[in-house]
């Protein structure tokens, strides 16, 4: 019996212990839920606070951007006004001209028994039509099209409006006819101011006009002096698609076709240049043969030359320059191991004469350097041969 009671008490104690544990676990879970909820509320509050700060910064940035944009527009307008004072005065004068012109036309039309609304529309048609054509012309000009027909239309409509205003002025202000002409001018003056501003500022500068005049003169000179080449250039441009060859490229191609040379040159010019080189070479040869007489003549010419600043030194005349020896070359020398013997030089004399002829044909003077290069010999040997060649040529001329 006692054992049963003890078991019963133990069971009850275990139940109470379990109830306490369950209660503790329930309290722990409740505290954990409360802590979680509190953390979530804190995070939500923090996120809301951050969002409010971000929204506040965004509104401040947007407000600052609007203020900056407004200030930039104001500054841009001020810069434009400072840079375009003429535009302001033109706008003012145009308004002061257009408004009286329209009122005068309305008065003229209503005086002719035309209803006021219709008179206003007709007046707007005349003045507005002139300005509509004006702005269409400006748009065409900006697009690169010819605005001439628009300008003619503008002045035609403006002239009709001016005639209406003159007629009305003479009827209404007969005692003061000048008023009629002022009213007539009001329909033309605004157009004139606009035309002067838009087209007068786009005219060619003096440099552009000068360049255009020089270009026309150049084209005229080409047509005068090279008509066949110009005609060929036009044919080449016509044969190819439009814009493939410009004028200069077509003329250069036609020049090469007709002359076989680069533009500006030809076979005749090459022949003239070659002949001049040969004549110059002959003059150099003459200078080598009569060196002493030429030097004396050069010194006399330098003393008598009235243009001293243009005078050359005598040694630079007739080809006497750096190739001329400063001392007379030897006519002979003792045989040495490094040079050729007299017999070898005598054997080389015919070749030296031929090489000298080649130098003259090339427009160069007969020098030791030139003969040494032609004959592939030492310069000291070439100096001896040069003197012998000069002597041979002098005897031949005599």
mmCIF file of C-alpha atoms in Angstrom:
data_model
loop_
_atom_site.group_PDB
_atom_site.id
_atom_site.type_symbol
_atom_site.label_atom_id
_atom_site.label_comp_id
_atom_site.label_asym_id
_atom_site.label_seq_id
_atom_site.Cartn_x
_atom_site.Cartn_y
_atom_site.Cartn_z
ATOM 1 C CA UNK A 1 0.000 0.000 0.000
ATOM 2 C CA UNK A 2 2.806 2.290 0.899
ATOM 3 C CA UNK A 3 4.520 1.512 -2.392
ATOM 4 C CA UNK A 4 1.477 2.624 -4.354
ATOM 5 C CA UNK A 5 1.321 5.890 -2.495
ATOM 6 C CA UNK A 6 4.938 6.570 -3.080
ATOM 7 C CA UNK A 7 4.524 5.882 -6.789
ATOM 8 C CA UNK A 8 1.515 8.140 -6.826
ATOM 9 C CA UNK A 9 3.440 10.937 -5.165
ATOM 10 C CA UNK A 10 6.322 10.451 -7.590
ATOM 11 C CA UNK A 11 3.967 10.626 -10.547
ATOM 12 C CA UNK A 12 2.395 13.779 -9.248
ATOM 13 C CA UNK A 13 5.799 15.303 -8.608
ATOM 14 C CA UNK A 14 6.851 14.393 -12.152
ATOM 15 C CA UNK A 15 3.669 15.924 -13.547
ATOM 16 C CA UNK A 16 4.273 19.122 -11.612
ATOM 17 C CA UNK A 17 7.853 19.202 -12.816
ATOM 18 C CA UNK A 18 6.699 18.675 -16.390
ATOM 19 C CA UNK A 19 4.117 21.421 -16.027
ATOM 20 C CA UNK A 20 6.793 23.774 -14.736
ATOM 21 C CA UNK A 21 9.078 22.856 -17.657
ATOM 22 C CA UNK A 22 6.243 23.350 -20.154
ATOM 23 C CA UNK A 23 5.433 26.665 -18.553
ATOM 24 C CA UNK A 24 9.107 27.688 -18.727
ATOM 25 C CA UNK A 25 9.367 26.691 -22.368
ATOM 26 C CA UNK A 26 6.169 28.547 -23.152
ATOM 27 C CA UNK A 27 7.486 31.652 -21.422
ATOM 28 C CA UNK A 28 10.806 31.369 -23.300
ATOM 29 C CA UNK A 29 8.962 31.040 -26.606
ATOM 30 C CA UNK A 30 6.776 34.017 -25.759
ATOM 31 C CA UNK A 31 9.817 36.122 -24.822
ATOM 32 C CA UNK A 32 11.535 35.072 -28.062
ATOM 33 C CA UNK A 33 8.451 36.046 -30.076
ATOM 34 C CA UNK A 34 8.271 39.366 -28.303
ATOM 35 C CA UNK A 35 11.966 39.966 -28.924
ATOM 36 C CA UNK A 36 11.548 39.056 -32.595
ATOM 37 C CA UNK A 37 8.564 41.367 -32.927
ATOM 38 C CA UNK A 38 10.462 44.153 -31.211
ATOM 39 C CA UNK A 39 13.449 43.655 -33.549
ATOM 40 C CA UNK A 40 11.136 43.723 -36.567
ATOM 41 C CA UNK A 41 9.481 46.897 -35.307
ATOM 42 C CA UNK A 42 12.913 48.433 -34.759
ATOM 43 C CA UNK A 43 14.040 47.472 -38.254
ATOM 44 C CA UNK A 44 10.801 48.801 -39.755
ATOM 45 C CA UNK A 45 11.238 52.056 -37.885
ATOM 46 C CA UNK A 46 14.883 52.288 -39.015
ATOM 47 C CA UNK A 47 13.918 51.587 -42.629
ATOM 48 C CA UNK A 48 11.137 54.161 -42.448
ATOM 49 C CA UNK A 49 13.526 56.705 -40.999
ATOM 50 C CA UNK A 50 16.076 56.028 -43.722
ATOM 51 C CA UNK A 51 13.397 56.249 -46.398
ATOM 52 C CA UNK A 52 12.213 59.557 -44.996
ATOM 53 C CA UNK A 53 15.798 60.862 -45.012
ATOM 54 C CA UNK A 54 16.305 59.637 -48.592
ATOM 55 C CA UNK A 55 13.038 61.234 -49.690
ATOM 56 C CA UNK A 56 14.058 64.445 -47.980
ATOM 57 C CA UNK A 57 17.454 64.421 -49.705
ATOM 58 C CA UNK A 58 15.809 63.634 -53.045
ATOM 59 C CA UNK A 59 13.379 66.526 -52.632
ATOM 60 C CA UNK A 60 16.254 68.812 -51.670
ATOM 61 C CA UNK A 61 18.322 67.642 -54.663
ATOM 62 C CA UNK A 62 15.362 68.076 -57.001
ATOM 63 C CA UNK A 63 14.740 71.552 -55.635
ATOM 64 C CA UNK A 64 18.435 72.435 -56.035
ATOM 65 C CA UNK A 65 18.425 71.048 -59.581
ATOM 66 C CA UNK A 66 15.387 73.151 -60.435
ATOM 67 C CA UNK A 67 17.048 76.216 -58.966
ATOM 68 C CA UNK A 68 20.255 75.474 -60.906
ATOM 69 C CA UNK A 69 18.314 74.948 -64.135
ATOM 70 C CA UNK A 70 16.439 78.196 -63.598
ATOM 71 C CA UNK A 71 19.681 80.029 -62.852
ATOM 72 C CA UNK A 72 21.326 78.500 -65.949
ATOM 73 C CA UNK A 73 18.399 79.559 -68.139
ATOM 74 C CA UNK A 74 18.518 83.047 -66.655
ATOM 75 C CA UNK A 75 22.283 83.254 -67.180
ATOM 76 C CA UNK A 76 21.913 81.957 -70.748
ATOM 77 C CA UNK A 77 19.226 84.541 -71.443
ATOM 78 C CA UNK A 78 21.395 87.299 -69.984
ATOM 79 C CA UNK A 79 24.384 86.179 -72.081
ATOM 80 C CA UNK A 80 22.209 86.064 -75.177
ATOM 81 C CA UNK A 81 20.817 89.529 -74.473
ATOM 82 C CA UNK A 82 24.329 90.902 -73.957
ATOM 83 C CA UNK A 83 25.606 89.215 -77.109
ATOM 84 C CA UNK A 84 22.611 90.186 -79.271
ATOM 85 C CA UNK A 85 21.628 93.766 -78.486
ATOM 86 C CA UNK A 86 20.817 94.321 -82.156
ATOM 87 C CA UNK A 87 18.204 91.548 -82.017
ATOM 88 C CA UNK A 88 16.414 93.311 -79.159
ATOM 89 C CA UNK A 89 16.261 96.594 -81.024
ATOM 90 C CA UNK A 90 15.208 94.822 -84.210
ATOM 91 C CA UNK A 91 12.376 93.075 -82.351
ATOM 92 C CA UNK A 92 11.274 96.354 -80.782
ATOM 93 C CA UNK A 93 11.324 98.190 -84.127
ATOM 94 C CA UNK A 94 9.488 95.333 -85.845
ATOM 95 C CA UNK A 95 6.691 95.377 -83.245
ATOM 96 C CA UNK A 96 6.507 99.185 -83.441
ATOM 97 C CA UNK A 97 6.183 98.859 -87.225
ATOM 98 C CA UNK A 98 3.812 95.893 -87.504
ATOM 99 C CA UNK A 99 1.204 97.057 -84.964
ATOM 100 C CA UNK A 100 0.503 100.470 -86.614
ATOM 101 C CA UNK A 101 0.479 98.802 -90.036
ATOM 102 C CA UNK A 102 -2.208 96.316 -88.950
ATOM 103 C CA UNK A 103 -4.297 99.010 -87.226
ATOM 104 C CA UNK A 104 -4.066 101.223 -90.320
ATOM 105 C CA UNK A 105 -5.216 98.393 -92.567
ATOM 106 C CA UNK A 106 -8.110 97.598 -90.242
ATOM 107 C CA UNK A 107 -9.124 101.260 -90.347
ATOM 108 C CA UNK A 108 -8.857 101.311 -94.117
ATOM 109 C CA UNK A 109 -10.966 98.169 -94.549
ATOM 110 C CA UNK A 110 -13.628 99.183 -92.010
ATOM 111 C CA UNK A 111 -13.800 102.576 -93.714
ATOM 112 C CA UNK A 112 -14.541 100.715 -96.944
ATOM 113 C CA UNK A 113 -17.688 99.237 -95.356
ATOM 114 C CA UNK A 114 -16.008 95.978 -94.372
ATOM 115 C CA UNK A 115 -17.119 94.472 -91.063
ATOM 116 C CA UNK A 116 -14.616 94.834 -88.266
ATOM 117 C CA UNK A 117 -13.966 91.086 -87.751
ATOM 118 C CA UNK A 118 -13.443 90.613 -91.476
ATOM 119 C CA UNK A 119 -11.271 93.708 -91.649
ATOM 120 C CA UNK A 120 -9.078 92.298 -88.866
ATOM 121 C CA UNK A 121 -8.716 88.971 -90.682
ATOM 122 C CA UNK A 122 -7.843 90.678 -93.981
ATOM 123 C CA UNK A 123 -5.278 92.899 -92.282
ATOM 124 C CA UNK A 124 -3.772 89.863 -90.585
ATOM 125 C CA UNK A 125 -3.730 88.117 -93.962
ATOM 126 C CA UNK A 126 -1.632 90.871 -95.528
ATOM 127 C CA UNK A 127 0.844 91.434 -92.696
ATOM 128 C CA UNK A 128 0.820 87.807 -91.529
ATOM 129 C CA UNK A 129 1.185 86.540 -95.087
ATOM 130 C CA UNK A 130 4.304 88.633 -95.617
ATOM 131 C CA UNK A 131 5.841 87.304 -92.420
ATOM 132 C CA UNK A 132 4.787 83.726 -93.135
ATOM 133 C CA UNK A 133 6.638 83.859 -96.454
ATOM 134 C CA UNK A 134 9.603 85.539 -94.706
ATOM 135 C CA UNK A 135 9.956 82.738 -92.171
ATOM 136 C CA UNK A 136 9.549 80.081 -94.859
ATOM 137 C CA UNK A 137 12.393 81.730 -96.752
ATOM 138 C CA UNK A 138 14.566 81.722 -93.622
ATOM 139 C CA UNK A 139 13.823 78.031 -93.105
ATOM 140 C CA UNK A 140 14.687 77.265 -96.739
ATOM 141 C CA UNK A 141 17.949 79.222 -96.437
ATOM 142 C CA UNK A 142 18.934 77.364 -93.272
ATOM 143 C CA UNK A 143 18.266 74.090 -95.111
ATOM 144 C CA UNK A 144 20.611 75.156 -97.925
ATOM 145 C CA UNK A 145 17.939 75.949 -100.504
ATOM 146 C CA UNK A 146 17.725 79.120 -102.585
ATOM 147 C CA UNK A 147 15.521 81.676 -100.715
ATOM 148 C CA UNK A 148 15.175 84.159 -103.567
ATOM 149 C CA UNK A 149 11.598 83.286 -104.540
ATOM 150 C CA UNK A 150 10.510 83.622 -100.899
ATOM 151 C CA UNK A 151 12.095 87.059 -100.632
ATOM 152 C CA UNK A 152 10.349 88.177 -103.821
ATOM 153 C CA UNK A 153 7.015 86.936 -102.416
ATOM 154 C CA UNK A 154 7.637 88.710 -99.108
ATOM 155 C CA UNK A 155 8.329 92.059 -100.734
ATOM 156 C CA UNK A 156 5.366 91.674 -103.101
ATOM 157 C CA UNK A 157 2.873 91.093 -100.271
ATOM 158 C CA UNK A 158 4.471 93.825 -98.143
ATOM 159 C CA UNK A 159 4.191 96.267 -101.062
ATOM 160 C CA UNK A 160 0.459 95.538 -101.370
ATOM 161 C CA UNK A 161 0.036 96.140 -97.631
ATOM 162 C CA UNK A 162 2.005 99.394 -97.916
ATOM 163 C CA UNK A 163 -0.221 100.540 -100.798
ATOM 164 C CA UNK A 164 -3.329 99.931 -98.670
ATOM 165 C CA UNK A 165 -1.831 101.954 -95.817
ATOM 166 C CA UNK A 166 -0.853 104.826 -98.133
ATOM 167 C CA UNK A 167 -4.366 104.934 -99.598
ATOM 168 C CA UNK A 168 -5.931 104.929 -96.125
ATOM 169 C CA UNK A 169 -3.519 107.585 -94.902
ATOM 170 C CA UNK A 170 -4.338 109.898 -97.791
ATOM 171 C CA UNK A 171 -8.081 109.435 -97.082
ATOM 172 C CA UNK A 172 -7.820 109.834 -93.308
ATOM 173 C CA UNK A 173 -5.044 112.406 -93.035
ATOM 174 C CA UNK A 174 -5.474 114.492 -96.145
ATOM 175 C CA UNK A 175 -4.141 117.579 -94.458
ATOM 176 C CA UNK A 176 -0.961 115.740 -93.549
ATOM 177 C CA UNK A 177 -0.043 113.519 -96.526
ATOM 178 C CA UNK A 178 3.319 112.617 -94.996
ATOM 179 C CA UNK A 179 1.434 110.528 -92.438
ATOM 180 C CA UNK A 180 0.182 108.348 -95.309
ATOM 181 C CA UNK A 181 3.722 107.617 -96.434
ATOM 182 C CA UNK A 182 4.805 106.864 -92.860
ATOM 183 C CA UNK A 183 1.938 104.366 -92.575
ATOM 184 C CA UNK A 184 2.949 102.853 -95.889
ATOM 185 C CA UNK A 185 6.545 102.567 -94.711
ATOM 186 C CA UNK A 186 5.344 100.772 -91.573
ATOM 187 C CA UNK A 187 4.472 97.748 -93.733
ATOM 188 C CA UNK A 188 7.885 97.745 -95.392
ATOM 189 C CA UNK A 189 10.245 98.850 -92.661
ATOM 190 C CA UNK A 190 9.897 95.742 -90.479
ATOM 191 C CA UNK A 191 10.531 93.540 -93.522
ATOM 192 C CA UNK A 192 13.565 95.639 -94.434
ATOM 193 C CA UNK A 193 14.990 95.428 -90.891
ATOM 194 C CA UNK A 194 14.524 91.642 -90.805
ATOM 195 C CA UNK A 195 15.988 91.226 -94.278
ATOM 196 C CA UNK A 196 18.977 93.372 -93.375
ATOM 197 C CA UNK A 197 19.631 91.404 -90.185
ATOM 198 C CA UNK A 198 19.245 87.888 -91.584
ATOM 199 C CA UNK A 199 20.786 88.333 -95.030
ATOM 200 C CA UNK A 200 23.160 91.212 -94.397
ATOM 201 C CA UNK A 201 25.044 89.242 -91.735
ATOM 202 C CA UNK A 202 25.443 86.229 -94.041
ATOM 203 C CA UNK A 203 27.172 88.098 -96.855
ATOM 204 C CA UNK A 204 30.654 87.201 -98.035
ATOM 205 C CA UNK A 205 33.631 88.809 -96.339
ATOM 206 C CA UNK A 206 36.240 90.811 -98.240
ATOM 207 C CA UNK A 207 38.655 87.887 -98.045
ATOM 208 C CA UNK A 208 36.006 85.520 -99.435
ATOM 209 C CA UNK A 209 35.162 87.921 -102.242
ATOM 210 C CA UNK A 210 38.857 88.320 -103.063
ATOM 211 C CA UNK A 211 39.359 84.552 -103.059
ATOM 212 C CA UNK A 212 36.315 84.091 -105.306
ATOM 213 C CA UNK A 213 37.632 86.742 -107.731
ATOM 214 C CA UNK A 214 41.072 85.115 -107.823
ATOM 215 C CA UNK A 215 39.491 81.705 -108.396
ATOM 216 C CA UNK A 216 37.485 83.023 -111.365
ATOM 217 C CA UNK A 217 40.645 84.628 -112.782
ATOM 218 C CA UNK A 218 42.494 81.325 -112.364
ATOM 219 C CA UNK A 219 39.741 79.408 -114.181
ATOM 220 C CA UNK A 220 39.732 82.010 -116.969
ATOM 221 C CA UNK A 221 43.531 81.725 -117.343
ATOM 222 C CA UNK A 222 43.230 77.940 -117.581
ATOM 223 C CA UNK A 223 40.605 78.173 -120.285
ATOM 224 C CA UNK A 224 42.754 80.692 -122.176
ATOM 225 C CA UNK A 225 46.119 78.911 -122.007
ATOM 226 C CA UNK A 226 45.029 75.249 -121.861
ATOM 227 C CA UNK A 227 41.682 74.986 -123.694
ATOM 228 C CA UNK A 228 42.202 71.384 -124.840
ATOM 229 C CA UNK A 229 43.053 70.177 -121.346
ATOM 230 C CA UNK A 230 40.070 72.001 -119.838
ATOM 231 C CA UNK A 231 37.804 70.430 -122.465
ATOM 232 C CA UNK A 232 39.237 66.988 -121.668
ATOM 233 C CA UNK A 233 38.694 67.585 -117.939
ATOM 234 C CA UNK A 234 35.026 68.437 -118.563
ATOM 235 C CA UNK A 235 34.646 65.240 -120.605
ATOM 236 C CA UNK A 236 36.172 63.164 -117.810
ATOM 237 C CA UNK A 237 33.777 64.656 -115.266
ATOM 238 C CA UNK A 238 30.830 64.011 -117.572
ATOM 239 C CA UNK A 239 31.883 60.380 -118.135
ATOM 240 C CA UNK A 240 32.053 59.545 -114.412
ATOM 241 C CA UNK A 241 29.270 59.682 -111.792
ATOM 242 C CA UNK A 242 28.587 63.141 -110.437
ATOM 243 C CA UNK A 243 30.949 64.205 -107.672
ATOM 244 C CA UNK A 244 33.575 61.503 -108.260
ATOM 245 C CA UNK A 245 36.053 63.993 -109.784
ATOM 246 C CA UNK A 246 36.282 67.583 -108.619
ATOM 247 C CA UNK A 247 37.618 70.302 -110.915
ATOM 248 C CA UNK A 248 41.238 70.083 -109.735
ATOM 249 C CA UNK A 249 41.423 66.292 -109.919
ATOM 250 C CA UNK A 250 39.823 66.274 -113.374
ATOM 251 C CA UNK A 251 42.261 68.921 -114.683
ATOM 252 C CA UNK A 252 45.258 67.016 -113.263
ATOM 253 C CA UNK A 253 44.071 63.772 -114.907
ATOM 254 C CA UNK A 254 43.500 65.538 -118.237
ATOM 255 C CA UNK A 255 46.991 67.124 -118.041
ATOM 256 C CA UNK A 256 48.599 63.711 -117.545
ATOM 257 C CA UNK A 257 46.614 62.331 -120.486
ATOM 258 C CA UNK A 258 47.732 65.124 -122.855
ATOM 259 C CA UNK A 259 51.358 65.586 -121.704
ATOM 260 C CA UNK A 260 52.334 62.362 -119.951
ATOM 261 C CA UNK A 261 53.815 64.459 -117.144
ATOM 262 C CA UNK A 262 52.679 65.809 -113.818
ATOM 263 C CA UNK A 263 50.517 68.974 -113.863
ATOM 264 C CA UNK A 264 52.591 72.017 -114.806
ATOM 265 C CA UNK A 265 55.224 70.042 -116.735
ATOM 266 C CA UNK A 266 55.418 68.790 -120.311
ATOM 267 C CA UNK A 267 57.840 67.344 -122.851
ATOM 268 C CA UNK A 268 58.603 70.852 -124.138
ATOM 269 C CA UNK A 269 59.430 72.081 -120.652
ATOM 270 C CA UNK A 270 61.652 69.089 -119.997
ATOM 271 C CA UNK A 271 63.452 69.725 -123.308
ATOM 272 C CA UNK A 272 63.940 73.396 -122.430
ATOM 273 C CA UNK A 273 65.293 72.487 -119.005
ATOM 274 C CA UNK A 274 67.694 69.914 -120.493
ATOM 275 C CA UNK A 275 68.975 72.408 -123.070
ATOM 276 C CA UNK A 276 69.537 74.983 -120.318
ATOM 277 C CA UNK A 277 71.547 72.447 -118.299
ATOM 278 C CA UNK A 278 73.716 71.657 -121.322
ATOM 279 C CA UNK A 279 74.342 75.356 -121.982
ATOM 280 C CA UNK A 280 75.239 75.834 -118.332
ATOM 281 C CA UNK A 281 77.678 72.934 -118.547
ATOM 282 C CA UNK A 282 79.312 74.549 -121.575
ATOM 283 C CA UNK A 283 79.670 77.758 -119.582
ATOM 284 C CA UNK A 284 81.302 75.808 -116.741
ATOM 285 C CA UNK A 285 83.753 74.261 -119.198
ATOM 286 C CA UNK A 286 84.604 77.684 -120.598
ATOM 287 C CA UNK A 287 85.199 78.912 -117.067
ATOM 288 C CA UNK A 288 87.636 76.070 -116.425
ATOM 289 C CA UNK A 289 89.564 76.851 -119.628
ATOM 290 C CA UNK A 290 89.878 80.598 -119.058
ATOM 291 C CA UNK A 291 90.047 80.657 -115.268
ATOM 292 C CA UNK A 292 92.497 83.549 -114.858
ATOM 293 C CA UNK A 293 90.716 85.822 -117.326
ATOM 294 C CA UNK A 294 87.325 85.014 -115.766
ATOM 295 C CA UNK A 295 88.512 85.746 -112.257
ATOM 296 C CA UNK A 296 89.883 89.129 -113.325
ATOM 297 C CA UNK A 297 86.621 89.953 -115.115
ATOM 298 C CA UNK A 298 84.625 88.867 -112.070
ATOM 299 C CA UNK A 299 86.592 91.161 -109.752
ATOM 300 C CA UNK A 300 86.089 94.112 -112.118
ATOM 301 C CA UNK A 301 82.363 93.379 -112.391
ATOM 302 C CA UNK A 302 82.079 93.244 -108.597
ATOM 303 C CA UNK A 303 83.743 96.654 -108.270
ATOM 304 C CA UNK A 304 81.487 98.222 -110.936
ATOM 305 C CA UNK A 305 78.236 96.515 -109.833
ATOM 306 C CA UNK A 306 75.811 99.206 -108.498
ATOM 307 C CA UNK A 307 73.857 96.514 -106.648
ATOM 308 C CA UNK A 308 76.489 95.455 -104.196
ATOM 309 C CA UNK A 309 74.067 93.528 -102.008
ATOM 310 C CA UNK A 310 73.209 91.284 -104.970
ATOM 311 C CA UNK A 311 76.801 90.722 -106.072
ATOM 312 C CA UNK A 312 78.377 87.277 -105.879
ATOM 313 C CA UNK A 313 81.977 86.533 -105.113
ATOM 314 C CA UNK A 314 84.042 85.975 -108.269
ATOM 315 C CA UNK A 315 84.758 82.367 -107.329
ATOM 316 C CA UNK A 316 81.026 81.607 -107.460
ATOM 317 C CA UNK A 317 80.598 82.778 -111.060
ATOM 318 C CA UNK A 318 80.595 80.580 -114.126
ATOM 319 C CA UNK A 319 80.754 77.400 -112.075
ATOM 320 C CA UNK A 320 83.875 78.223 -110.118
ATOM 321 C CA UNK A 321 82.997 76.978 -106.667
ATOM 322 C CA UNK A 322 83.835 74.303 -104.199
ATOM 323 C CA UNK A 323 85.031 71.956 -106.930
ATOM 324 C CA UNK A 324 87.717 74.438 -108.029
ATOM 325 C CA UNK A 325 91.091 73.650 -106.479
ATOM 326 C CA UNK A 326 92.498 76.318 -104.189
ATOM 327 C CA UNK A 327 96.001 75.769 -105.663
ATOM 328 C CA UNK A 328 96.992 74.804 -109.192
ATOM 329 C CA UNK A 329 96.973 71.057 -109.705
ATOM 330 C CA UNK A 330 100.298 69.557 -110.631
ATOM 331 C CA UNK A 331 100.883 68.790 -114.299
ATOM 332 C CA UNK A 332 103.055 65.863 -113.436
ATOM 333 C CA UNK A 333 104.544 64.078 -110.477
ATOM 334 C CA UNK A 334 107.177 61.579 -109.585
ATOM 335 C CA UNK A 335 106.170 57.978 -109.762
ATOM 336 C CA UNK A 336 105.249 56.508 -106.426
ATOM 337 C CA UNK A 337 103.984 53.221 -105.171
ATOM 338 C CA UNK A 338 100.541 54.714 -104.420
ATOM 339 C CA UNK A 339 99.930 56.375 -107.826
ATOM 340 C CA UNK A 340 99.823 55.474 -111.486
ATOM 341 C CA UNK A 341 102.827 55.768 -113.763
ATOM 342 C CA UNK A 342 103.059 58.228 -116.645
ATOM 343 C CA UNK A 343 102.446 55.364 -119.108
ATOM 344 C CA UNK A 344 99.284 54.313 -117.261
ATOM 345 C CA UNK A 345 98.008 57.901 -117.175
ATOM 346 C CA UNK A 346 98.705 58.300 -120.876
ATOM 347 C CA UNK A 347 96.745 55.117 -121.552
ATOM 348 C CA UNK A 348 93.830 56.506 -119.495
ATOM 349 C CA UNK A 349 93.767 59.831 -121.413
ATOM 350 C CA UNK A 350 91.190 58.700 -124.068
ATOM 351 C CA UNK A 351 88.884 57.465 -121.308
ATOM 352 C CA UNK A 352 89.416 60.747 -119.469
ATOM 353 C CA UNK A 353 88.445 62.725 -122.586
ATOM 354 C CA UNK A 354 85.247 60.650 -122.931
ATOM 355 C CA UNK A 355 84.447 61.113 -119.216
ATOM 356 C CA UNK A 356 84.999 64.883 -119.570
ATOM 357 C CA UNK A 357 82.513 64.966 -122.467
ATOM 358 C CA UNK A 358 79.985 63.141 -120.291
ATOM 359 C CA UNK A 359 80.479 65.677 -117.474
ATOM 360 C CA UNK A 360 79.866 68.558 -119.877
ATOM 361 C CA UNK A 361 76.715 66.850 -121.222
ATOM 362 C CA UNK A 362 75.481 66.477 -117.639
ATOM 363 C CA UNK A 363 75.969 70.195 -117.022
ATOM 364 C CA UNK A 364 78.901 69.702 -114.658
ATOM 365 C CA UNK A 365 82.392 71.153 -114.782
ATOM 366 C CA UNK A 366 85.452 69.086 -115.621
ATOM 367 C CA UNK A 367 86.983 68.551 -112.198
ATOM 368 C CA UNK A 368 89.363 66.114 -110.587
ATOM 369 C CA UNK A 369 86.547 64.890 -108.380
ATOM 370 C CA UNK A 370 84.273 64.251 -111.375
ATOM 371 C CA UNK A 371 86.967 62.413 -113.362
ATOM 372 C CA UNK A 372 87.960 60.347 -110.331
ATOM 373 C CA UNK A 373 84.385 59.250 -109.880
ATOM 374 C CA UNK A 374 83.873 58.481 -113.576
ATOM 375 C CA UNK A 375 87.172 56.551 -114.013
ATOM 376 C CA UNK A 376 87.270 54.997 -110.528
ATOM 377 C CA UNK A 377 90.814 56.282 -109.877
ATOM 378 C CA UNK A 378 92.561 58.248 -107.164
ATOM 379 C CA UNK A 379 91.863 61.964 -107.058
ATOM 380 C CA UNK A 380 95.555 62.859 -107.352
ATOM 381 C CA UNK A 381 95.711 60.869 -110.610
ATOM 382 C CA UNK A 382 92.459 62.467 -111.757
ATOM 383 C CA UNK A 383 93.961 65.940 -111.125
ATOM 384 C CA UNK A 384 96.804 65.187 -113.543
ATOM 385 C CA UNK A 385 94.383 63.801 -116.130
ATOM 386 C CA UNK A 386 92.119 66.834 -115.703
ATOM 387 C CA UNK A 387 94.923 69.239 -116.662
ATOM 388 C CA UNK A 388 95.816 67.102 -119.659
ATOM 389 C CA UNK A 389 92.149 66.935 -120.740
ATOM 390 C CA UNK A 390 91.808 70.721 -120.473
ATOM 391 C CA UNK A 391 95.006 71.132 -122.515
ATOM 392 C CA UNK A 392 93.736 68.698 -125.157
ATOM 393 C CA UNK A 393 90.367 70.473 -125.428
ATOM 394 C CA UNK A 394 92.080 73.891 -125.621
ATOM 395 C CA UNK A 395 94.314 72.643 -128.478
ATOM 396 C CA UNK A 396 91.268 71.188 -130.204
ATOM 397 C CA UNK A 397 89.412 74.490 -129.982
ATOM 398 C CA UNK A 398 92.468 76.407 -131.252
#
